[in-house]
Short mmCIF file of C-alpha atoms in Angstrom, two decimals:
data_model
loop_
_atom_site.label_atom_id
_atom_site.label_comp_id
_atom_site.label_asym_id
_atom_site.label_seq_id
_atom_site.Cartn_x
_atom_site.Cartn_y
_atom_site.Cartn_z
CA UNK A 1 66.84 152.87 129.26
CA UNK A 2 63.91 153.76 131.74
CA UNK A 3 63.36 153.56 135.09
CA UNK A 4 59.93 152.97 136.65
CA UNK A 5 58.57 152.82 133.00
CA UNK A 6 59.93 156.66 132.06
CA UNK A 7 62.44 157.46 129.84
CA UNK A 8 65.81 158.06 131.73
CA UNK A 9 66.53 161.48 129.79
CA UNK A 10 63.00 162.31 131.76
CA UNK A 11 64.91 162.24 135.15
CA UNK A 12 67.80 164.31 133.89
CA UNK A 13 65.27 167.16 132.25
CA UNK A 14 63.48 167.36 135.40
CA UNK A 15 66.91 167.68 137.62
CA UNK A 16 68.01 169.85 135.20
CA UNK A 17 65.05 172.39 135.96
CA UNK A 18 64.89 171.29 139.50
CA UNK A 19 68.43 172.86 139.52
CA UNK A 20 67.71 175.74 137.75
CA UNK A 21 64.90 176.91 139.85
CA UNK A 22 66.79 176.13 143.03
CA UNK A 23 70.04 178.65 141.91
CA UNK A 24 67.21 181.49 140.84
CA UNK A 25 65.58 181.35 144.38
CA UNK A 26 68.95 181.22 145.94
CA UNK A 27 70.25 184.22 143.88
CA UNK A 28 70.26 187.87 146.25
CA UNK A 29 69.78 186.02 149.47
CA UNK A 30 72.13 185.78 152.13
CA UNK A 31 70.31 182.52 153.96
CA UNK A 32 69.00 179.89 151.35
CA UNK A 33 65.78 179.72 150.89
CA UNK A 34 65.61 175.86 150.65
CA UNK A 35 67.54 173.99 152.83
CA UNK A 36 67.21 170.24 153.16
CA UNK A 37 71.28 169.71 154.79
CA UNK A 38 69.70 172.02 157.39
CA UNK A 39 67.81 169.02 158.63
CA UNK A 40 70.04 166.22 157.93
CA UNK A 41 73.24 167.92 159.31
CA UNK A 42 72.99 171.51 160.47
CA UNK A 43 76.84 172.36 160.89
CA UNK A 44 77.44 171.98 157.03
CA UNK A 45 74.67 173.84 156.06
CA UNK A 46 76.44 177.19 156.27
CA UNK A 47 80.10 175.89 154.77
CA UNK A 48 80.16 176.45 150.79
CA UNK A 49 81.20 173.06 150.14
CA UNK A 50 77.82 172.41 152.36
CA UNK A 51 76.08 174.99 149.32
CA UNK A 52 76.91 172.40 146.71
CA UNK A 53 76.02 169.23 148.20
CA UNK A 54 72.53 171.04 148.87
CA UNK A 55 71.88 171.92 145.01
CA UNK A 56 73.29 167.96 143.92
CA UNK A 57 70.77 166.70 147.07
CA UNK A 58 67.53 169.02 145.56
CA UNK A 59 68.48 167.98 142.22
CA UNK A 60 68.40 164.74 143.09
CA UNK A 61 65.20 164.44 145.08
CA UNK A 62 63.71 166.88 142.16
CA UNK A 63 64.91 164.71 139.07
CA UNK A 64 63.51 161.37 140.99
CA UNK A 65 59.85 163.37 142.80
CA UNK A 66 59.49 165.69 140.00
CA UNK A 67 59.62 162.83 137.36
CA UNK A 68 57.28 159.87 139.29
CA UNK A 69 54.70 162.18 140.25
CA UNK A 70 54.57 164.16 137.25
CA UNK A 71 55.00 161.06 134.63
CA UNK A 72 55.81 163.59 131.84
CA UNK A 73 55.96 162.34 128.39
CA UNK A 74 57.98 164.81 126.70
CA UNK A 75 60.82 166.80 127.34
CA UNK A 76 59.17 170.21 128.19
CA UNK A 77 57.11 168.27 130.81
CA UNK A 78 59.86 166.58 132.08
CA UNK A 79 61.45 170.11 132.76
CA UNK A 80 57.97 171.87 134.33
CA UNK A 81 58.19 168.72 136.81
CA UNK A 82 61.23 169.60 137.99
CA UNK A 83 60.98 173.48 138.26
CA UNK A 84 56.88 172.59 139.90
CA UNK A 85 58.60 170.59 142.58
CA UNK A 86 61.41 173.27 143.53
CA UNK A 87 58.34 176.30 143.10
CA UNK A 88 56.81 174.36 145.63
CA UNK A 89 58.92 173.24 148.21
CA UNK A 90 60.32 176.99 147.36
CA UNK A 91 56.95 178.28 148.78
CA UNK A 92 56.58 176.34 152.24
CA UNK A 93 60.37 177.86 153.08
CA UNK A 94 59.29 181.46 153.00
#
């Protein structure tokens, strides 16, 4: 199955290290680094249930970004697309 002419399995790789990424900048910090609910709905952003729905949302945007932009063409690209997109949306929330 593909979508947009790359291998579906391409998507899930690059969520998968989108995801990854995401919990290892996270990890020590009291305020997330990344915060996308932030600007979509602000009250949720600090209730845990609010946590989750932000990792499924980056994982999301990384596994469909990471993946188009990138166009890997094997699996260990697929995954460097996805942990290159968190790095650097990780880097303009500093």
């Amino acid at each position: 199955m593909q979508w947009f002419g790359i291998e579906y399995s391409y998507f899930l790789l690059s969520g998968a290290g989108a995801l990854v990424l995401f919990f290892k900048m996270q990890s020590g910090r009291s305020k997330p680094g990344i915060s996308i609910l932030g600007y979509i709905h602000p009250p949720l952003e600090s209730n845990p249930f609010g946590r989750v729905l932000e990792a499924l949302l980056f994982a999301s945007l990384g596994a469909l970004l990471g993946t188009i932009i990138a166009q890997p063409v094997n699996p260990q690209q697929a995954i460097a697309a996805g942990l290159g997109w968190t790095g650097l949306i990780g880097s303009f929330s500093k």
